[in-house]
PDB file of C-alpha atoms in Angstrom:
ATOM      1  CA  MET Q   1      -9.964  81.130 -11.041  1.00 43.00           C
ATOM      2  CA  ALA Q   2     -11.960  84.261 -10.619  1.00 43.00           C
ATOM      3  CA  GLN Q   3     -10.846  87.520  -9.237  1.00 46.00           C
ATOM      4  CA  ALA Q   4     -12.036  90.902 -10.505  1.00 42.00           C
ATOM      5  CA  THR Q   5     -12.286  94.350  -9.073  1.00 40.00           C
ATOM      6  CA  PHE Q   6     -14.800  96.297 -11.095  1.00 35.00           C
ATOM      7  CA  CYS Q   7     -18.536  96.428 -11.523  1.00 38.00           C
ATOM      8  CA  PHE Q   8     -21.484  98.430 -12.838  1.00 32.00           C
ATOM      9  CA  PRO Q   9     -21.960 101.871 -11.304  1.00 37.00           C
ATOM     10  CA  GLN Q  10     -24.249 101.905  -8.315  1.00 39.00           C
ATOM     11  CA  SER Q  11     -25.576 105.248  -7.202  1.00 36.00           C
ATOM     12  CA  ASP Q  12     -25.479 106.076  -3.492  1.00 42.00           C
ATOM     13  CA  ASP Q  13     -23.334 103.006  -2.717  1.00 43.00           C
ATOM     14  CA  LYS Q  14     -20.029 103.981  -1.162  1.00 42.00           C
ATOM     15  CA  GLY Q  15     -18.795 100.409  -1.615  1.00 43.00           C
ATOM     16  CA  SER Q  16     -19.095 100.628  -5.387  1.00 44.00           C
ATOM     17  CA  ASN Q  17     -15.867 100.451  -7.345  1.00 44.00           C
ATOM     18  CA  TRP Q  18     -17.155 101.066 -10.861  1.00 46.00           C
ATOM     19  CA  ASP Q  19     -14.849 104.048 -11.423  1.00 53.00           C
ATOM     20  CA  LYS Q  20     -11.655 102.239 -10.430  1.00 55.00           C
ATOM     21  CA  LYS Q  21      -9.162 101.707 -13.247  1.00 68.00           C
ATOM     22  CA  TYR Q  22      -6.557  99.396 -11.680  1.00 82.00           C
ATOM     23  CA  PHE Q  23      -6.502  96.586  -9.138  1.00 84.00           C
ATOM     24  CA  GLY Q  24      -4.136  94.166  -7.491  1.00 89.00           C
ATOM     25  CA  GLU Q  25      -4.952  90.957  -5.642  1.00 91.00           C
ATOM     26  CA  ILE Q  26      -3.437  88.115  -3.647  1.00 94.00           C
ATOM     27  CA  ILE Q  27      -5.198  84.797  -3.079  1.00 95.00           C
ATOM     28  CA  LEU Q  28      -4.217  81.804  -0.956  1.00 96.00           C
ATOM     29  CA  GLY Q  29      -5.873  78.414  -1.072  1.00 97.00           C
ATOM     30  CA  ALA Q  30      -5.695  74.691  -1.726  1.00 97.00           C
ATOM     31  CA  SER Q  31      -4.715  72.896  -4.944  1.00 97.00           C
ATOM     32  CA  MET Q  32      -6.587  69.614  -5.553  1.00 97.00           C
ATOM     33  CA  PRO Q  33      -5.171  67.386  -8.339  1.00 97.00           C
ATOM     34  CA  ILE Q  34      -7.607  65.563 -10.611  1.00 96.00           C
ATOM     35  CA  GLY Q  35      -7.404  63.162 -13.571  1.00 95.00           C
ATOM     36  CA  ASP Q  36      -4.057  61.591 -14.473  1.00 95.00           C
ATOM     37  CA  PHE Q  37      -2.269  64.070 -12.239  1.00 96.00           C
ATOM     38  CA  TYR Q  38      -4.061  62.539  -9.233  1.00 95.00           C
ATOM     39  CA  ASN Q  39      -3.934  58.961 -10.553  1.00 93.00           C
ATOM     40  CA  SER Q  40      -1.898  56.436  -8.526  1.00 90.00           C
ATOM     41  CA  ASP Q  41      -1.969  53.563 -11.018  1.00 89.00           C
ATOM     42  CA  ILE Q  42       1.622  52.340 -11.391  1.00 85.00           C
ATOM     43  CA  ASN Q  43       0.704  50.811 -14.767  1.00 86.00           C
ATOM     44  CA  ASN Q  44      -0.301  54.222 -16.148  1.00 88.00           C
ATOM     45  CA  SER Q  45       2.773  56.087 -17.413  1.00 86.00           C
ATOM     46  CA  LYS Q  46       0.933  59.410 -17.006  1.00 90.00           C
ATOM     47  CA  SER Q  47       0.032  58.944 -13.340  1.00 92.00           C
ATOM     48  CA  GLY Q  48       1.201  61.947 -11.332  1.00 93.00           C
ATOM     49  CA  PHE Q  49       0.691  60.454  -7.826  1.00 93.00           C
ATOM     50  CA  ALA Q  50      -0.132  63.998  -6.637  1.00 95.00           C
ATOM     51  CA  GLU Q  51      -2.175  64.909  -3.580  1.00 95.00           C
ATOM     52  CA  THR Q  52      -3.707  68.132  -2.292  1.00 96.00           C
ATOM     53  CA  GLY Q  53      -1.250  70.970  -1.792  1.00 96.00           C
ATOM     54  CA  GLY Q  54      -1.091  74.753  -1.536  1.00 97.00           C
ATOM     55  CA  TYR Q  55      -1.897  77.501  -4.030  1.00 96.00           C
ATOM     56  CA  LEU Q  56      -0.855  81.163  -4.394  1.00 96.00           C
ATOM     57  CA  PHE Q  57      -2.171  83.662  -6.935  1.00 95.00           C
ATOM     58  CA  ALA Q  58      -1.169  87.291  -7.528  1.00 94.00           C
ATOM     59  CA  SER Q  59      -2.319  89.638 -10.271  1.00 92.00           C
ATOM     60  CA  TYR Q  60      -2.500  93.208 -11.507  1.00 91.00           C
ATOM     61  CA  GLY Q  61      -5.380  94.289 -13.695  1.00 88.00           C
ATOM     62  CA  VAL Q  62      -6.728  97.143 -15.752  1.00 83.00           C
ATOM     63  CA  VAL Q  63     -10.400  98.034 -16.279  1.00 74.00           C
ATOM     64  CA  TYR Q  64     -11.204  99.241 -19.783  1.00 72.00           C
ATOM     65  CA  ASN Q  65     -14.804 100.101 -18.979  1.00 70.00           C
ATOM     66  CA  ASN Q  66     -17.094  99.632 -16.036  1.00 63.00           C
ATOM     67  CA  ILE Q  67     -17.683  95.936 -16.733  1.00 82.00           C
ATOM     68  CA  LEU Q  68     -14.823  94.381 -18.693  1.00 85.00           C
ATOM     69  CA  GLY Q  69     -11.211  94.131 -17.624  1.00 88.00           C
ATOM     70  CA  TYR Q  70      -7.868  92.553 -18.398  1.00 89.00           C
ATOM     71  CA  ASP Q  71      -5.602  90.668 -16.022  1.00 91.00           C
ATOM     72  CA  PHE Q  72      -1.861  89.935 -15.798  1.00 94.00           C
ATOM     73  CA  ALA Q  73      -1.308  87.100 -13.327  1.00 95.00           C
ATOM     74  CA  VAL Q  74       1.201  84.754 -11.721  1.00 95.00           C
ATOM     75  CA  SER Q  75       0.090  81.577  -9.973  1.00 95.00           C
ATOM     76  CA  THR Q  76       2.061  78.837  -8.294  1.00 95.00           C
ATOM     77  CA  PHE Q  77       1.070  75.621  -6.586  1.00 95.00           C
ATOM     78  CA  PHE Q  78       2.766  72.610  -5.075  1.00 95.00           C
ATOM     79  CA  ASN Q  79       1.451  69.074  -4.687  1.00 96.00           C
ATOM     80  CA  PRO Q  80       3.212  66.447  -2.554  1.00 95.00           C
ATOM     81  CA  LEU Q  81       3.413  62.871  -3.811  1.00 92.00           C
ATOM     82  CA  ASN Q  82       0.705  60.726  -2.261  1.00 89.00           C
ATOM     83  CA  ASP Q  83       1.458  57.783  -0.001  1.00 84.00           C
ATOM     84  CA  THR Q  84       1.289  55.267  -2.850  1.00 83.00           C
ATOM     85  CA  ILE Q  85       4.915  56.170  -3.599  1.00 81.00           C
ATOM     86  CA  GLY Q  86       5.903  55.783   0.044  1.00 77.00           C
ATOM     87  CA  PHE Q  87       4.083  52.468   0.293  1.00 76.00           C
ATOM     88  CA  LEU Q  88       5.840  51.073  -2.785  1.00 78.00           C
ATOM     89  CA  LEU Q  89       9.247  52.217  -1.560  1.00 77.00           C
ATOM     90  CA  ARG Q  90       8.643  50.709   1.871  1.00 75.00           C
ATOM     91  CA  GLN Q  91       8.150  47.288   0.287  1.00 76.00           C
ATOM     92  CA  VAL Q  92      11.824  47.088  -0.698  1.00 76.00           C
ATOM     93  CA  GLN Q  93      13.691  44.599   1.494  1.00 78.00           C
ATOM     94  CA  ALA Q  94      17.362  45.314   2.155  1.00 76.00           C
ATOM     95  CA  PRO Q  95      19.826  42.389   1.923  1.00 83.00           C
ATOM     96  CA  LEU Q  96      21.123  40.973   5.188  1.00 82.00           C
ATOM     97  CA  GLY Q  97      23.599  43.367   6.777  1.00 82.00           C
ATOM     98  CA  TYR Q  98      22.307  46.429   4.900  1.00 84.00           C
ATOM     99  CA  THR Q  99      19.762  49.113   5.651  1.00 88.00           C
ATOM    100  CA  TYR Q 100      17.502  50.758   3.090  1.00 88.00           C
ATOM    101  CA  GLY Q 101      16.447  54.401   2.864  1.00 86.00           C
ATOM    102  CA  TYR Q 102      14.554  56.655   0.527  1.00 87.00           C
ATOM    103  CA  LYS Q 103      13.328  60.227   0.095  1.00 89.00           C
ATOM    104  CA  TYR Q 104      11.313  62.139  -2.470  1.00 90.00           C
ATOM    105  CA  GLY Q 105      10.114  65.634  -3.293  1.00 92.00           C
ATOM    106  CA  GLN Q 106       6.902  67.221  -4.555  1.00 95.00           C
ATOM    107  CA  TRP Q 107       5.420  68.734  -7.688  1.00 97.00           C
ATOM    108  CA  PHE Q 108       5.961  72.466  -8.174  1.00 97.00           C
ATOM    109  CA  ILE Q 109       4.097  74.463 -10.847  1.00 97.00           C
ATOM    110  CA  LEU Q 110       4.547  78.106 -11.882  1.00 97.00           C
ATOM    111  CA  CYS Q 111       2.217  79.831 -14.369  1.00 97.00           C
ATOM    112  CA  PHE Q 112       2.347  83.237 -16.078  1.00 97.00           C
ATOM    113  CA  MET Q 113      -1.025  84.183 -17.567  1.00 97.00           C
ATOM    114  CA  THR Q 114      -3.131  86.957 -18.985  1.00 96.00           C
ATOM    115  CA  GLY Q 115      -6.706  87.269 -20.139  1.00 95.00           C
ATOM    116  CA  PRO Q 116     -10.116  88.996 -19.891  1.00 94.00           C
ATOM    117  CA  ARG Q 117     -12.641  89.043 -17.094  1.00 89.00           C
ATOM    118  CA  ILE Q 118     -16.175  90.272 -16.530  1.00 90.00           C
ATOM    119  CA  SER Q 119     -18.002  91.320 -13.345  1.00 83.00           C
ATOM    120  CA  LEU Q 120     -21.704  91.136 -12.501  1.00 85.00           C
ATOM    121  CA  PRO Q 121     -22.651  93.103  -9.342  1.00 82.00           C
ATOM    122  CA  ILE Q 122     -25.579  92.410  -7.053  1.00 85.00           C
ATOM    123  CA  ARG Q 123     -25.681  95.030  -4.302  1.00 83.00           C
ATOM    124  CA  LYS Q 124     -22.336  94.856  -2.480  1.00 85.00           C
ATOM    125  CA  PHE Q 125     -21.561  91.422  -3.939  1.00 89.00           C
ATOM    126  CA  VAL Q 126     -19.858  90.959  -7.300  1.00 86.00           C
ATOM    127  CA  PHE Q 127     -19.669  87.740  -9.322  1.00 90.00           C
ATOM    128  CA  ASP Q 128     -16.428  87.591 -11.309  1.00 90.00           C
ATOM    129  CA  PHE Q 129     -15.692  85.410 -14.322  1.00 93.00           C
ATOM    130  CA  SER Q 130     -12.293  85.106 -16.006  1.00 93.00           C
ATOM    131  CA  ILE Q 131     -10.460  83.042 -18.604  1.00 95.00           C
ATOM    132  CA  LEU Q 132      -6.678  83.289 -18.349  1.00 96.00           C
ATOM    133  CA  GLY Q 133      -4.120  81.673 -20.630  1.00 97.00           C
ATOM    134  CA  GLY Q 134      -0.337  81.540 -20.702  1.00 97.00           C
ATOM    135  CA  ILE Q 135       2.654  79.339 -20.006  1.00 98.00           C
ATOM    136  CA  MET Q 136       3.093  76.674 -17.337  1.00 98.00           C
ATOM    137  CA  PHE Q 137       6.491  75.624 -15.959  1.00 98.00           C
ATOM    138  CA  ALA Q 138       6.414  72.272 -14.168  1.00 97.00           C
ATOM    139  CA  THR Q 139       8.987  70.613 -11.909  1.00 97.00           C
ATOM    140  CA  LYS Q 140       8.661  66.867 -11.361  1.00 96.00           C
ATOM    141  CA  PRO Q 141       9.704  65.557  -7.918  1.00 95.00           C
ATOM    142  CA  TYR Q 142      12.855  63.508  -7.426  1.00 93.00           C
ATOM    143  CA  ILE Q 143      12.922  60.005  -5.908  1.00 92.00           C
ATOM    144  CA  THR Q 144      16.103  58.599  -4.347  1.00 91.00           C
ATOM    145  CA  GLN Q 145      16.667  55.096  -2.961  1.00 89.00           C
ATOM    146  CA  GLY Q 146      19.823  53.912  -1.197  1.00 89.00           C
ATOM    147  CA  LEU Q 147      21.484  50.929   0.498  1.00 88.00           C
ATOM    148  CA  TYR Q 148      23.746  51.506   3.490  1.00 90.00           C
ATOM    149  CA  SER Q 149      26.307  49.334   5.220  1.00 88.00           C
ATOM    150  CA  ASN Q 150      27.136  50.498   8.756  1.00 86.00           C
ATOM    151  CA  GLY Q 151      25.792  53.920   7.847  1.00 84.00           C
ATOM    152  CA  VAL Q 152      27.904  54.221   4.676  1.00 88.00           C
ATOM    153  CA  LEU Q 153      26.142  54.563   1.317  1.00 88.00           C
ATOM    154  CA  VAL Q 154      27.101  51.678  -0.980  1.00 88.00           C
ATOM    155  CA  TYR Q 155      24.372  51.871  -3.617  1.00 90.00           C
ATOM    156  CA  GLN Q 156      21.928  54.574  -4.702  1.00 90.00           C
ATOM    157  CA  PHE Q 157      19.396  54.898  -7.499  1.00 90.00           C
ATOM    158  CA  THR Q 158      18.127  58.408  -8.281  1.00 91.00           C
ATOM    159  CA  ASN Q 159      15.196  59.542 -10.366  1.00 91.00           C
ATOM    160  CA  GLU Q 160      16.115  63.214 -10.709  1.00 93.00           C
ATOM    161  CA  LYS Q 161      13.882  66.266 -10.780  1.00 94.00           C
ATOM    162  CA  GLY Q 162      12.354  66.899 -14.187  1.00 95.00           C
ATOM    163  CA  HIS Q 163      11.373  70.121 -15.889  1.00 97.00           C
ATOM    164  CA  GLY Q 164       8.967  71.032 -18.658  1.00 97.00           C
ATOM    165  CA  ALA Q 165       6.722  73.764 -20.034  1.00 97.00           C
ATOM    166  CA  ALA Q 166       3.380  73.977 -21.822  1.00 97.00           C
ATOM    167  CA  PHE Q 167       0.470  76.251 -22.642  1.00 97.00           C
ATOM    168  CA  THR Q 168      -2.001  76.513 -19.770  1.00 97.00           C
ATOM    169  CA  ILE Q 169      -5.587  77.688 -19.450  1.00 96.00           C
ATOM    170  CA  GLN Q 170      -7.343  78.804 -16.274  1.00 95.00           C
ATOM    171  CA  PRO Q 171     -11.109  79.512 -16.240  1.00 95.00           C
ATOM    172  CA  GLY Q 172     -12.480  80.626 -12.895  1.00 93.00           C
ATOM    173  CA  ILE Q 173     -15.294  82.176 -10.910  1.00 94.00           C
ATOM    174  CA  GLY Q 174     -15.233  84.231  -7.722  1.00 91.00           C
ATOM    175  CA  ILE Q 175     -17.559  86.038  -5.359  1.00 93.00           C
ATOM    176  CA  ARG Q 176     -16.303  89.163  -3.672  1.00 90.00           C
ATOM    177  CA  TYR Q 177     -17.657  91.608  -1.145  1.00 92.00           C
ATOM    178  CA  SER Q 178     -16.786  95.284  -1.379  1.00 85.00           C
ATOM    179  CA  THR Q 179     -15.835  96.592   2.063  1.00 86.00           C
ATOM    180  CA  SER Q 180     -14.829 100.049   0.800  1.00 83.00           C
ATOM    181  CA  ASP Q 181     -13.894 102.004  -2.308  1.00 78.00           C
ATOM    182  CA  PHE Q 182     -10.389 100.597  -2.065  1.00 83.00           C
ATOM    183  CA  PHE Q 183     -10.649  97.116  -0.583  1.00 87.00           C
ATOM    184  CA  ASP Q 184     -12.534  93.852  -1.340  1.00 90.00           C
ATOM    185  CA  ILE Q 185     -12.518  90.359   0.125  1.00 94.00           C
ATOM    186  CA  MET Q 186     -13.381  87.312  -1.962  1.00 93.00           C
ATOM    187  CA  ILE Q 187     -13.700  83.563  -2.293  1.00 95.00           C
ATOM    188  CA  TYR Q 188     -12.891  81.780  -5.538  1.00 92.00           C
ATOM    189  CA  ALA Q 189     -12.694  78.504  -7.434  1.00 93.00           C
ATOM    190  CA  ASN Q 190     -10.772  77.775 -10.629  1.00 94.00           C
ATOM    191  CA  TYR Q 191      -9.457  75.050 -12.903  1.00 96.00           C
ATOM    192  CA  ILE Q 192      -5.923  74.831 -14.312  1.00 96.00           C
ATOM    193  CA  GLU Q 193      -4.771  72.522 -17.107  1.00 96.00           C
ATOM    194  CA  GLY Q 194      -1.506  71.953 -18.979  1.00 97.00           C
ATOM    195  CA  ILE Q 195       0.400  69.042 -20.541  1.00 97.00           C
ATOM    196  CA  PRO Q 196       4.133  69.846 -20.299  1.00 97.00           C
ATOM    197  CA  LYS Q 197       6.835  67.625 -21.787  1.00 96.00           C
ATOM    198  CA  ILE Q 198       8.916  66.624 -18.769  1.00 96.00           C
ATOM    199  CA  GLU Q 199      12.621  65.872 -19.248  1.00 96.00           C
ATOM    200  CA  TYR Q 200      14.678  64.249 -16.501  1.00 94.00           C
ATOM    201  CA  GLN Q 201      17.570  61.870 -15.795  1.00 93.00           C
ATOM    202  CA  VAL Q 202      17.974  58.612 -13.911  1.00 93.00           C
ATOM    203  CA  HIS Q 203      21.334  57.347 -12.680  1.00 90.00           C
ATOM    204  CA  SER Q 204      22.892  55.130 -10.049  1.00 90.00           C
ATOM    205  CA  TYR Q 205      25.864  55.043  -7.693  1.00 89.00           C
ATOM    206  CA  SER Q 206      27.673  51.883  -6.599  1.00 88.00           C
ATOM    207  CA  ASN Q 207      30.752  51.720  -4.360  1.00 81.00           C
ATOM    208  CA  GLY Q 208      32.114  55.067  -5.477  1.00 82.00           C
ATOM    209  CA  ILE Q 209      31.232  54.735  -9.171  1.00 86.00           C
ATOM    210  CA  TYR Q 210      28.457  56.745 -10.836  1.00 85.00           C
ATOM    211  CA  SER Q 211      26.622  55.409 -13.861  1.00 88.00           C
ATOM    212  CA  VAL Q 212      26.113  57.408 -17.049  1.00 89.00           C
ATOM    213  CA  PRO Q 213      22.821  59.363 -16.700  1.00 89.00           C
ATOM    214  CA  HIS Q 214      19.939  58.115 -18.811  1.00 92.00           C
ATOM    215  CA  GLU Q 215      17.723  60.818 -20.354  1.00 93.00           C
ATOM    216  CA  ILE Q 216      13.933  60.341 -20.232  1.00 93.00           C
ATOM    217  CA  GLU Q 217      11.102  62.526 -21.482  1.00 94.00           C
ATOM    218  CA  TYR Q 218       7.320  62.171 -21.409  1.00 94.00           C
ATOM    219  CA  ARG Q 219       4.101  64.206 -21.449  1.00 95.00           C
ATOM    220  CA  GLN Q 220       2.514  64.716 -18.026  1.00 96.00           C
ATOM    221  CA  PRO Q 221      -1.098  65.969 -17.841  1.00 96.00           C
ATOM    222  CA  ILE Q 222      -1.397  68.450 -14.961  1.00 97.00           C
ATOM    223  CA  THR Q 223      -4.924  69.407 -13.914  1.00 97.00           C
ATOM    224  CA  THR Q 224      -6.045  70.890 -10.605  1.00 97.00           C
ATOM    225  CA  LEU Q 225      -9.102  72.443  -8.993  1.00 97.00           C
ATOM    226  CA  ASN Q 226      -8.193  75.348  -6.710  1.00 96.00           C
ATOM    227  CA  PHE Q 227     -10.181  76.991  -3.930  1.00 95.00           C
ATOM    228  CA  GLY Q 228      -9.251  79.876  -1.704  1.00 95.00           C
ATOM    229  CA  PHE Q 229      -9.712  83.299  -0.163  1.00 96.00           C
ATOM    230  CA  GLY Q 230      -8.187  86.596  -1.178  1.00 94.00           C
ATOM    231  CA  ILE Q 231      -7.998  90.348  -0.843  1.00 93.00           C
ATOM    232  CA  ILE Q 232      -8.173  92.968  -3.561  1.00 90.00           C
ATOM    233  CA  ILE Q 233      -6.814  96.522  -3.476  1.00 88.00           C
ATOM    234  CA  LYS Q 234      -8.341  99.026  -5.900  1.00 80.00           C
ATOM    235  CA  ARG Q 235      -7.225 102.465  -7.092  1.00 80.00           C
ATOM    236  CA  GLU Q 236      -8.007 104.960  -9.815  1.00 73.00           C
TER     237      GLU Q 236
END
């Protein structure tokens, strides 16, 4: 992920922002899962079954000199489960006289990060490089399956939402165009990685009786490539 708002001084260029000390930015884009997070192999316990979702990034930064800076950032992204899950659930055949239903959620990730960045200007364009690190909070999607008799739920199996946290790292690169002393537009690409320990419960319901929840925990690799567009506001 790359997003910076400072550069070398450029004489006679009103778009230069070398003397700015602070900046804020918002970026919207797409989150593309890769590796085990994208994997749909049901025999791989680390498969995340994730597909492309949305991404949001917001930050506030400080420039210590005309080239180097420091960033405080929050990023969040969500990734729906891919259709492999839906396909597998649709294969379940309900007993005669019953109907079968299911529903499931999506992955949700929230990251708090900080780290350095550097900017290399070429005329009104600036190439930004950053390496951010921090903590990742991950929420695993739920999956619920049920059997119904005349519209009344008689049996349900639930794989609940899971939660976990881990260290995360986010290197990125961006290209921005300075439209004024106070405003930039940019495109970016970045990589996010973390391996949180997810904890969740599974339980069932049958004819009015709930089973005792069973606790499960595992390590889930979460890796995504993110692309998007953003705006940057600068001030002294």
